[in-house]
Short mmCIF file of C-alpha atoms in Angstrom, two decimals:
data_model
loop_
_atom_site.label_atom_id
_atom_site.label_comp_id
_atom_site.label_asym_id
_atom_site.label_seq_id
_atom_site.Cartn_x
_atom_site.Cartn_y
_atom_site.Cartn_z
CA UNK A 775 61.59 -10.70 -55.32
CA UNK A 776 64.63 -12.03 -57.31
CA UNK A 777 64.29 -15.40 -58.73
CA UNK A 778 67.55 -16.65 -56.83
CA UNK A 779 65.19 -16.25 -53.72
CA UNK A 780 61.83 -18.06 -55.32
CA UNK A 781 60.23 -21.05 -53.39
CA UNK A 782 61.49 -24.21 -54.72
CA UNK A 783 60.18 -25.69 -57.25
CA UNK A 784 57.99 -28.48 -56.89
CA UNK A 785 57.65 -32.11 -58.62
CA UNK A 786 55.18 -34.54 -59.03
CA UNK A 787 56.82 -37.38 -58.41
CA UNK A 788 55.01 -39.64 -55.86
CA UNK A 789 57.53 -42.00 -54.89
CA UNK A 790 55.35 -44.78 -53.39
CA UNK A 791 57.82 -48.34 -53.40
CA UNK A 792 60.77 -49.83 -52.00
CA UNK A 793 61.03 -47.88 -49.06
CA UNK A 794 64.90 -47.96 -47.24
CA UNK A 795 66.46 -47.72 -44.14
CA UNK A 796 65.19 -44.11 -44.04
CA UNK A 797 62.15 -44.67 -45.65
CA UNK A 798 62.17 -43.51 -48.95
CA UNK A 799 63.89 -45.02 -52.00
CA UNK A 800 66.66 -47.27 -52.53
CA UNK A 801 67.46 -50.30 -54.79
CA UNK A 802 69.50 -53.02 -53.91
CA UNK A 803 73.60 -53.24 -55.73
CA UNK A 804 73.59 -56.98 -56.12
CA UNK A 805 72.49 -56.18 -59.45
CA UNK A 806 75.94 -54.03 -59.77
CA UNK A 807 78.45 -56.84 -58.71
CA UNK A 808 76.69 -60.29 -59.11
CA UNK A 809 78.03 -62.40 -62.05
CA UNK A 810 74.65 -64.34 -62.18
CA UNK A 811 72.74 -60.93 -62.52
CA UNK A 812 75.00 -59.99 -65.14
CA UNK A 813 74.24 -63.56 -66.96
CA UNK A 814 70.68 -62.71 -66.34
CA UNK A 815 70.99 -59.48 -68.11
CA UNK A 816 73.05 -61.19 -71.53
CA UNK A 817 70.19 -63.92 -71.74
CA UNK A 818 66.79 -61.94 -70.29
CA UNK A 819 67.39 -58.46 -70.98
CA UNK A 820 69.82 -57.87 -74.33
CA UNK A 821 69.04 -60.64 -75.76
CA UNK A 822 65.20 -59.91 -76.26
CA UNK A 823 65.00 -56.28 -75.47
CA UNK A 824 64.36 -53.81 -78.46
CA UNK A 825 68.18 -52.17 -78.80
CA UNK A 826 68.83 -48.67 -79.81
CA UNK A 827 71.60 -48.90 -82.21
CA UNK A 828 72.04 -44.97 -83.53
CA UNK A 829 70.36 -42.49 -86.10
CA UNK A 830 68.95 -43.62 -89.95
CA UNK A 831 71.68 -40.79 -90.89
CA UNK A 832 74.30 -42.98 -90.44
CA UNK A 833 73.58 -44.83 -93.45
CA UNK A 834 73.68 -41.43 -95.51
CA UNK A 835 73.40 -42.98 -98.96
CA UNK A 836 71.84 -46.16 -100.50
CA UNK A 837 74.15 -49.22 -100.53
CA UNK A 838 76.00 -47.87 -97.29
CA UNK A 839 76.02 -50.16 -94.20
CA UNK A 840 77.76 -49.56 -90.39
CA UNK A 841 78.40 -52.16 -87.96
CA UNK A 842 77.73 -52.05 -84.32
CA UNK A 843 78.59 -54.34 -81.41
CA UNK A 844 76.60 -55.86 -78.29
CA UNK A 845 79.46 -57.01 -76.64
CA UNK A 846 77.00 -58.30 -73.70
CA UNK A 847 76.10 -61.17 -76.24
CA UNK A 848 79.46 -61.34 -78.21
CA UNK A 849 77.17 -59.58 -81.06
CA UNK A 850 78.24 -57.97 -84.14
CA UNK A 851 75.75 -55.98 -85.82
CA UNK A 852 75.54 -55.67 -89.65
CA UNK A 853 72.75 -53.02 -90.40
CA UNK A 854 72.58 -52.31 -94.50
CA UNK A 855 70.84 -50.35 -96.47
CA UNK A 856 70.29 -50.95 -100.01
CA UNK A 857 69.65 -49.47 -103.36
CA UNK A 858 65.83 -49.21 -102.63
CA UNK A 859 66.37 -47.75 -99.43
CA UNK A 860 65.22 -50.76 -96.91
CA UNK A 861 67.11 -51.13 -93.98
CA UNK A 862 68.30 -54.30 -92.47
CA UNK A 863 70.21 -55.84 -89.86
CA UNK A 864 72.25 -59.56 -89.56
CA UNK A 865 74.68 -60.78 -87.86
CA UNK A 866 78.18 -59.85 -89.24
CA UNK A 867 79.23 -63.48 -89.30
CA UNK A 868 80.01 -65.41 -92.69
CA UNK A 869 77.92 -68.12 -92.57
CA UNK A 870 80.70 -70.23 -94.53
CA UNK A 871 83.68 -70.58 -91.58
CA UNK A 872 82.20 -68.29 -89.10
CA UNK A 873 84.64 -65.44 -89.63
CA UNK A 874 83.92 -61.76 -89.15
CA UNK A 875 82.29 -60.37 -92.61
CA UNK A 876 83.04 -56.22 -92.23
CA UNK A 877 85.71 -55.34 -90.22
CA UNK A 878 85.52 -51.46 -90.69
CA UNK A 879 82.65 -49.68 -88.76
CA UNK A 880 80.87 -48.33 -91.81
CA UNK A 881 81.20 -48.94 -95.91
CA UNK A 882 79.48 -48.15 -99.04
CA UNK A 883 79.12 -50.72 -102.08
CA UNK A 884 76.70 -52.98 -103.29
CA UNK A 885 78.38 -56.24 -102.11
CA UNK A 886 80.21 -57.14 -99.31
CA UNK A 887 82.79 -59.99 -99.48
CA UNK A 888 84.35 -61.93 -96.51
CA UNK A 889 88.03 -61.67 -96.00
CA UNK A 890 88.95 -65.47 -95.41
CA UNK A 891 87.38 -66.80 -98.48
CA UNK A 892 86.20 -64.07 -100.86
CA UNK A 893 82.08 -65.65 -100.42
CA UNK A 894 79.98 -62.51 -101.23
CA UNK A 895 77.01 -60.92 -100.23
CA UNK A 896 74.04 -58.44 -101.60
CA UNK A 897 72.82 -56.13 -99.11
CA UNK A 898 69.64 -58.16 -98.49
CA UNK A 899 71.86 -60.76 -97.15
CA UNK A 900 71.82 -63.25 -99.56
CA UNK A 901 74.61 -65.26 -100.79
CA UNK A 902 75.84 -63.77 -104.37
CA UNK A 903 79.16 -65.77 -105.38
CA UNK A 904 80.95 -68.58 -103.83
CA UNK A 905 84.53 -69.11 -105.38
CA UNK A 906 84.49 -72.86 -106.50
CA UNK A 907 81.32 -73.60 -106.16
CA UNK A 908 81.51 -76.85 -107.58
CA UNK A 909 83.55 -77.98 -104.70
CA UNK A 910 81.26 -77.65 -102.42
CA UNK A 911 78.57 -80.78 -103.98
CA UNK A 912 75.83 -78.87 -104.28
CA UNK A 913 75.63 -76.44 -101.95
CA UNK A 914 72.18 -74.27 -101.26
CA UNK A 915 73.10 -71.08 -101.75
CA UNK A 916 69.27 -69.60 -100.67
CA UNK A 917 70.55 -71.14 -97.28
CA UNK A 918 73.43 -69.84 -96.96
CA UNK A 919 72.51 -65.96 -96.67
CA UNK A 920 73.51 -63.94 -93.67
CA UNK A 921 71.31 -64.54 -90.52
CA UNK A 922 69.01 -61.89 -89.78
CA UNK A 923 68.26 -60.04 -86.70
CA UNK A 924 65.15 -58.16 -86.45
CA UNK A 925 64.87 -54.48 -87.17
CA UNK A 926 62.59 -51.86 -86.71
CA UNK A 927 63.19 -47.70 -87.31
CA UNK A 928 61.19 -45.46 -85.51
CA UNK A 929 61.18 -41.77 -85.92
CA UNK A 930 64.81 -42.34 -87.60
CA UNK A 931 65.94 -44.30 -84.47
CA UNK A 932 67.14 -47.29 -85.64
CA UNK A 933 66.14 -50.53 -83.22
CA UNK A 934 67.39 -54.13 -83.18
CA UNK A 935 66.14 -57.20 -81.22
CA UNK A 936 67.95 -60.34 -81.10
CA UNK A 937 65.31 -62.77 -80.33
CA UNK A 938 64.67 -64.83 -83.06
CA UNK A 939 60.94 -63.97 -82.09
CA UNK A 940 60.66 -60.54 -80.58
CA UNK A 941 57.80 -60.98 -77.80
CA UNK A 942 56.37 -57.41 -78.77
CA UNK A 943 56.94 -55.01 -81.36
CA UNK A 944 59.00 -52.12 -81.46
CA UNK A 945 55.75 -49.64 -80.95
CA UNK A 946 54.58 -51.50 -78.64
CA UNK A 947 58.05 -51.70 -76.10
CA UNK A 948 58.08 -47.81 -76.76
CA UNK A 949 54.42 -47.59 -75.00
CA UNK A 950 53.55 -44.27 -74.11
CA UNK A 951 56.81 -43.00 -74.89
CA UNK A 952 55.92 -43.26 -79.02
CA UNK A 953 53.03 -40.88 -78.79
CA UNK A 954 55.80 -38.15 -76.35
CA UNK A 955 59.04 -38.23 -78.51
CA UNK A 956 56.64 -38.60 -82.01
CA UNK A 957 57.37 -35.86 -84.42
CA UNK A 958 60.04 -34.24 -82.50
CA UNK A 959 62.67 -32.85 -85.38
CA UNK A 960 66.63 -33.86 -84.50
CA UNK A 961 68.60 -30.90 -85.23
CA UNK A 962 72.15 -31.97 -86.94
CA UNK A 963 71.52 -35.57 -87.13
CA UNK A 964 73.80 -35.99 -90.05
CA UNK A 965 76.65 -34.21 -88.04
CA UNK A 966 77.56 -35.96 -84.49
CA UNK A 967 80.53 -36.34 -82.33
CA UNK A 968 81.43 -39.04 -81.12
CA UNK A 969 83.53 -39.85 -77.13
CA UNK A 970 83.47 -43.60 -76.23
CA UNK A 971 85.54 -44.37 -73.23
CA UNK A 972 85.56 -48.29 -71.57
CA UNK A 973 85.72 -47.66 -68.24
CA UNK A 974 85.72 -50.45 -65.00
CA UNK A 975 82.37 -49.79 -63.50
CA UNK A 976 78.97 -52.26 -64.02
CA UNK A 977 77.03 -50.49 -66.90
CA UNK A 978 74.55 -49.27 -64.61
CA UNK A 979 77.01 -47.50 -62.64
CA UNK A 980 77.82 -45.22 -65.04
CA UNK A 981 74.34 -45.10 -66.72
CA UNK A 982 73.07 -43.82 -63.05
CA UNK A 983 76.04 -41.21 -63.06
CA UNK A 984 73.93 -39.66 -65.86
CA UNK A 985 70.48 -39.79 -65.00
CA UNK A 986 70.38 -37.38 -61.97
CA UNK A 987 71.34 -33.80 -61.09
CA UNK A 988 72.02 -34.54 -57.49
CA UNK A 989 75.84 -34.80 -57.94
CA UNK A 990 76.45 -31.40 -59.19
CA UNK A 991 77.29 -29.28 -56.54
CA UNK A 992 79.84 -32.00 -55.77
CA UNK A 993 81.20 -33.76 -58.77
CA UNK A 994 80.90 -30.91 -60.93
CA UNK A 995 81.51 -27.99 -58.67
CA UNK A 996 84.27 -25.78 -61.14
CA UNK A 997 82.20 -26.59 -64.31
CA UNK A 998 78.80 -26.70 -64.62
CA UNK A 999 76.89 -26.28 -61.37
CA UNK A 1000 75.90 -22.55 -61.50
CA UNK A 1001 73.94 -23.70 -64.93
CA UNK A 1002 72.00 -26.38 -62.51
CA UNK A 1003 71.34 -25.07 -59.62
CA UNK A 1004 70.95 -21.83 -57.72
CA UNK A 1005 69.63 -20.72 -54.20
CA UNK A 1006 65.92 -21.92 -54.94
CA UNK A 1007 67.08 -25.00 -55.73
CA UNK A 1008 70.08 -26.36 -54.72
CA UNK A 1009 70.26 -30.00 -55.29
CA UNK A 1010 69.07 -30.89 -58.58
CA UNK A 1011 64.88 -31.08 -57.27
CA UNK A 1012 63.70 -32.45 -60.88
CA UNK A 1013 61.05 -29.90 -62.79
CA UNK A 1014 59.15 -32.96 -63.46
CA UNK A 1015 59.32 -36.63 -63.73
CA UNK A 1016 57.65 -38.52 -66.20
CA UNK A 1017 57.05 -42.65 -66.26
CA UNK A 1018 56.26 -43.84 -70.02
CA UNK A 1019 56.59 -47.81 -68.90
CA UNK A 1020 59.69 -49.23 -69.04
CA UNK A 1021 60.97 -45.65 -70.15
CA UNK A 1022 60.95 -42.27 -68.02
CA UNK A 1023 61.96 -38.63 -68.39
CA UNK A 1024 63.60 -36.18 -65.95
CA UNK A 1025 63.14 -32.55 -66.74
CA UNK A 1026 66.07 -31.15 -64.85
CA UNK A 1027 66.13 -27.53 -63.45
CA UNK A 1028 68.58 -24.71 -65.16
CA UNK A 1029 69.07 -21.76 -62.93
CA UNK A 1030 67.39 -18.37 -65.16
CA UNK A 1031 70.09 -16.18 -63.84
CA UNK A 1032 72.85 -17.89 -65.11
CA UNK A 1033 75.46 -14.98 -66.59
CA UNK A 1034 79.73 -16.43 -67.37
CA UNK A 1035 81.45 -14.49 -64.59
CA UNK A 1036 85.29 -13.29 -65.01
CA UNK A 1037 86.52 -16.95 -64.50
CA UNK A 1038 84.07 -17.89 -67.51
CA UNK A 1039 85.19 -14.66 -69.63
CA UNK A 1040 85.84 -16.84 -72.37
CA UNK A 1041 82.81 -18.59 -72.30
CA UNK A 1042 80.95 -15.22 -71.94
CA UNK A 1043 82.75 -13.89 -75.61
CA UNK A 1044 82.48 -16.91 -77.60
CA UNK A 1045 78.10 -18.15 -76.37
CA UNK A 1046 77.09 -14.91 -77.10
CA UNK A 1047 73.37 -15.47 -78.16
CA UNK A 1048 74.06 -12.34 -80.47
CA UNK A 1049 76.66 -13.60 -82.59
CA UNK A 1050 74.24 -16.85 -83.39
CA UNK A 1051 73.27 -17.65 -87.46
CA UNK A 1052 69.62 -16.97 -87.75
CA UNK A 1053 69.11 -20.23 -89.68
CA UNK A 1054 70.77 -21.64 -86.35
CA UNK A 1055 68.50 -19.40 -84.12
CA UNK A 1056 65.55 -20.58 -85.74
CA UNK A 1057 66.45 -24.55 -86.29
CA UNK A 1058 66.60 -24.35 -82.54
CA UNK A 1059 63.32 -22.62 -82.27
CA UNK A 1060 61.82 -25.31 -84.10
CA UNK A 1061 63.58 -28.01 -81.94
CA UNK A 1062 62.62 -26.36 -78.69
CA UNK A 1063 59.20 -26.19 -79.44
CA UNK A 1064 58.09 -29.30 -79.30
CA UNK A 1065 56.35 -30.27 -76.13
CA UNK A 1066 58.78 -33.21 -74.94
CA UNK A 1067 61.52 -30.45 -75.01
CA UNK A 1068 61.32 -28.31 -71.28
CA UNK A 1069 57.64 -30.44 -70.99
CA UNK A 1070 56.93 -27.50 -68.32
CA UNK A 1071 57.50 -24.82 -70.75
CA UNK A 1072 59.63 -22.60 -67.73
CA UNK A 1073 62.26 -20.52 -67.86
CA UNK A 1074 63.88 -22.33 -64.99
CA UNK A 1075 65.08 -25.62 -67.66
CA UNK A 1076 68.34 -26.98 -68.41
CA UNK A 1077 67.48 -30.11 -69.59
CA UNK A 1078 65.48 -33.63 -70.16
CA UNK A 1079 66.88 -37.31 -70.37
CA UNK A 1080 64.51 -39.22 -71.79
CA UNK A 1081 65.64 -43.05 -70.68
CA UNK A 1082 64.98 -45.63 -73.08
CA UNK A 1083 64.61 -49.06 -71.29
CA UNK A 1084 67.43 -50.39 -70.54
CA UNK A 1085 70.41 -48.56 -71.77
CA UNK A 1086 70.07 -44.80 -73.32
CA UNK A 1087 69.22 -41.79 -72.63
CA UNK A 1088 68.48 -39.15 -75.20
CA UNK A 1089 68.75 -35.68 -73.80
CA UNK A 1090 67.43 -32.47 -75.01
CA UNK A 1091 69.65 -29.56 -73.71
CA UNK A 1092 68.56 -26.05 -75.45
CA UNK A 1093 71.50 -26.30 -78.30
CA UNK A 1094 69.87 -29.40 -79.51
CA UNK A 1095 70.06 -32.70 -78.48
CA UNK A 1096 72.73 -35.58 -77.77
CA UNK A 1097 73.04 -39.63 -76.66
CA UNK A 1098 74.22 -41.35 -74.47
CA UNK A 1099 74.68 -45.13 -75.10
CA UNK A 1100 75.96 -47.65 -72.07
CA UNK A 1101 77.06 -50.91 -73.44
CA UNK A 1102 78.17 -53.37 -70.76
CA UNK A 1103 81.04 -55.86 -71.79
CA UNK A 1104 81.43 -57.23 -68.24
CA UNK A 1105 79.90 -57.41 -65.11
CA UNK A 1106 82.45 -54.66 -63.78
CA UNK A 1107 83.95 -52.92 -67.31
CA UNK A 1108 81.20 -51.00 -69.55
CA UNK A 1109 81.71 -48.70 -72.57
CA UNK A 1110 79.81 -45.05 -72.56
CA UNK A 1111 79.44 -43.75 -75.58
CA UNK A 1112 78.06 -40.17 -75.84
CA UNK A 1113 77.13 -38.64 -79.53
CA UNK A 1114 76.36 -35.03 -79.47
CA UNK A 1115 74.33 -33.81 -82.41
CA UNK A 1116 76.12 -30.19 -83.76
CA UNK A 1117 76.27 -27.55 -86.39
CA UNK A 1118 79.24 -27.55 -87.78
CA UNK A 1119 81.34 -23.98 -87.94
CA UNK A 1120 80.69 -21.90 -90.43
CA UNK A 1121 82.89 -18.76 -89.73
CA UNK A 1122 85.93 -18.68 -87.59
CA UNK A 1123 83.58 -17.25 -84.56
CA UNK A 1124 81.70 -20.67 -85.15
CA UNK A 1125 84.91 -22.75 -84.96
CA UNK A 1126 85.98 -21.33 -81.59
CA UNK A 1127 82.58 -21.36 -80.02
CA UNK A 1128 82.70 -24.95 -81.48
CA UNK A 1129 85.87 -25.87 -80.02
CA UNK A 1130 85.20 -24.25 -76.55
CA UNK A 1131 81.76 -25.94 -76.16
CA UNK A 1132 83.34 -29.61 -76.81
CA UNK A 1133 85.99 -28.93 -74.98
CA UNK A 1134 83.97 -27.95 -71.80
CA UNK A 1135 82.00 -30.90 -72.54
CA UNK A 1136 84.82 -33.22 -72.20
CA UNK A 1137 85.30 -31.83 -69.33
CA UNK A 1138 82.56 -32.67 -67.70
CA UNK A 1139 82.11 -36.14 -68.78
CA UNK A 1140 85.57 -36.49 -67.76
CA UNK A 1141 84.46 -35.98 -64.32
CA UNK A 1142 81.81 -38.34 -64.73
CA UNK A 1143 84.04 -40.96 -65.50
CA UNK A 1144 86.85 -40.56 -63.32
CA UNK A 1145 84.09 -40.86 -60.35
CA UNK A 1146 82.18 -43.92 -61.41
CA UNK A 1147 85.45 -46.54 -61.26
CA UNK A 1148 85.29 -45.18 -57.55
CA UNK A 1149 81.55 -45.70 -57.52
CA UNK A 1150 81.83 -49.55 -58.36
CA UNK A 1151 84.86 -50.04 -55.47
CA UNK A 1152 82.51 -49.15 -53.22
CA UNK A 1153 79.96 -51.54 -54.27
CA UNK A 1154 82.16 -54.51 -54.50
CA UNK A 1155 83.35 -54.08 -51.19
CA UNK A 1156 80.23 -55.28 -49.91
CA UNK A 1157 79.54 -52.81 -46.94
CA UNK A 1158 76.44 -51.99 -47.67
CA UNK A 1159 73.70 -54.07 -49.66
CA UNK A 1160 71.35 -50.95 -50.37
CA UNK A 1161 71.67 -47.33 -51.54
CA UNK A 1162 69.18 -44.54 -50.33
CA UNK A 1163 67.70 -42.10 -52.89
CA UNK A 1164 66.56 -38.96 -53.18
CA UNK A 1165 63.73 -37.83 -55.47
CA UNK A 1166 66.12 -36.38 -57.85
CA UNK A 1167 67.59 -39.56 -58.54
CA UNK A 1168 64.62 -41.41 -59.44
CA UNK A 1169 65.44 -42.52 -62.79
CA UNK A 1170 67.56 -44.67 -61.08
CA UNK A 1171 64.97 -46.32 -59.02
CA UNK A 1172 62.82 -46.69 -61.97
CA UNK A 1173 65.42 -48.38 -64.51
CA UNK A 1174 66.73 -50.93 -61.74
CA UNK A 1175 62.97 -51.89 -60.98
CA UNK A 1176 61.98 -52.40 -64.73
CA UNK A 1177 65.48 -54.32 -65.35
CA UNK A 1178 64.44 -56.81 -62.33
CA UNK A 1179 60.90 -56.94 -63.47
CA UNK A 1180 62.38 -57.38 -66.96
CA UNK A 1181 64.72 -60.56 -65.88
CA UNK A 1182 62.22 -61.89 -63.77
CA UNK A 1183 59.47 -61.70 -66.10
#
């Protein structure tokens, strides 16, 4: 018996809550269009949820810093680290006139100096020169220092929270999740590239657009679909599904018999397995190990999004891993960010392959987000109050359950 003609595979997933019109899942898209859900989200949600703000690699050297933004709470996010190698995060505000501190997305030095006035700052955040002093009668500097917002880093994961008084700890919001992801190796984590596209769709929209395999016989049709599916499985049945608390994984199928045919001749020369480094063939080895990577250990894989409550997903695909951030700004406009994690080219065969496998990528998310604007038309039109959902999309039902449980908690 080929493998095209197996028996489907099966999941585990017991879906056992908010049954719909048909009797299985759905979720209600309120939470999609309502202004006072998306208030509810600013105040309940990002502003005392843990926040994954990127990798430890992106401060590559003592005395570097980046800045990151939270546009849900009109945030900007200084993160430092200094000369002895701690890492911190404040608000990128000078505490003098309230202006914006850095205004570039990353720096090195050991002091950073505000634009308006010239005030100054160590690393640490604490106020190093103010130019006349004296005119200021006084003044305290110990209490003028840059606010700080708490940070924790995890596995290299850097994590902020901006409650003043985090309700848990960082280990403890990662639950079970901690124990999964723990010691898993990030190949390339020094060399990512970066897409970020604002598109006008609620964040979930478009976080939803990329937590299921359902779509891809559809939506992704020309590009990708043969890698997804085949006749065993047609419609993106999940391998496995895994709930880890507020956080979740979907194991997605990958059809075995996947070859490039003549439309994909290009594809077929440059992803040769062959014409792979052996320090690149084993790195991968090593990442694909691990037992969060393919958790079923089959043949039949093409890839995992782990969701981390409320608003990534890092995915293991078998040339390493990538990110996907979704930042809302409004309660219909959102900014995807996706960072994939990749060797840089080391021959000319390397650059092409490197090229074409971007390239396709673009591609696809391309199609993502061309759909999603659609998606959140739809919902604002008001026709319908619920969406039904299939087992392979039940990441979705999960993260819209834990953000009302979250808001109403």
């Amino acid at each position: 018996m080929s493998r095209n003609s197996a028996a489907p595979v099966e999941s585990p997933i017991r879906p056992a809550t908010a049954e719909g019109a048909g009797g299985g899942l759905s979720v209600p898209l309120e939470p999609y269009r309502s202004p006072e859900f998306f208030a509810a989200e600013r105040e309940r949600l990002f502003g005392r949820a843990w926040l994954l703000m990127g990798r430890i690699e992106e401060l590559p050297t003592p005395r570097s810093h980046v800045v990151k933004r939270v546009d849900i709470c009109n945030a900007s996010i200084l993160i430092t680290r200094d000369g002895g190698d701690s890492v911190r995060a404040f608000h990128n505000i000078c505490p003098h006139r309230a202006n914006l501190l850095v205004r570039t997305e990353s720096g090195s030095g050991g002091t950073l100096v505000c634009n308006y006035h010239n005030w100054s700052f160590s690393l640490d955040g604490s106020l190093k020169g103010v130019p006349g002093e004296s005119m200021f009668g006084g003044l305290d500097k110990k209490k003028c220092g840059l606010k700080p917002i708490a940070l924790s880093v995890w596995e290299g994961w850097i994590f902020i929270n901006l409650d003043p008084e985090p309700a848990m700890t960082l280990e403890e919001f990662l639950g079970d999740m901690a124990p999964y992801l723990s010691g898993l190796s990030y190949p390339y984590a020094d060399t990512p590239v970066v897409l970020e596209v604002k598109v006008k769709c609620n964040w979930k929209v478009v976080m939803d657009a990329f937590a299921e395999a359902y779509h891809l016989p559809a939506l992704h049709r020309n590009t990708i679909c043969e890698w997804f599916s085949d006749r065993s499985n047609a419609f993106g049945k999940p391998l496995t599904t895994r709930i880890m608390g507020l956080h979740a994984v979907n194991s997605m199928y990958g059809n075995p018999d996947y070859a490039p045919g003549d439309r994909n001749a290009f594809e077929r020369i440059v992803e040769n397995p062959a014409h792979m480094a052996s320090d690149h063939v084993e790195t991968l080895n090593h990442y694909r190990a691990h037992a969060a990577v393919n958790p079923t250990k089959t043949d039949r894989w093409s890839m995992d999004v782990n969701y981390i409550f409320p608003n990534v997903h890092i995915d293991s695909i078998g040339t390493g891993f990538l990110v996907h951030h979704f930042w809302p700004v409004s309660v219909d406009e959102a900014i995807q960010e996706t960072r994939m994690y990749v060797r840089r080219p080391r021959t000319i065969r390397e650059r092409i392959a490197f090229e074409f496998h971007l390239a396709r990528a673009f591609d696809v998310y391309l199609e993502d987000l061309s759909n999603v604007e659609y998606t959140q038309v739809g919902i604002n039109s008001r026709a319908t109050d619920t969406i039904p959902l299939s087992e392979a999309e039940i990441l979705i039902h999960h993260s819209i359950a834990k953000l009302q449980e979250w808001i109403s908690g």
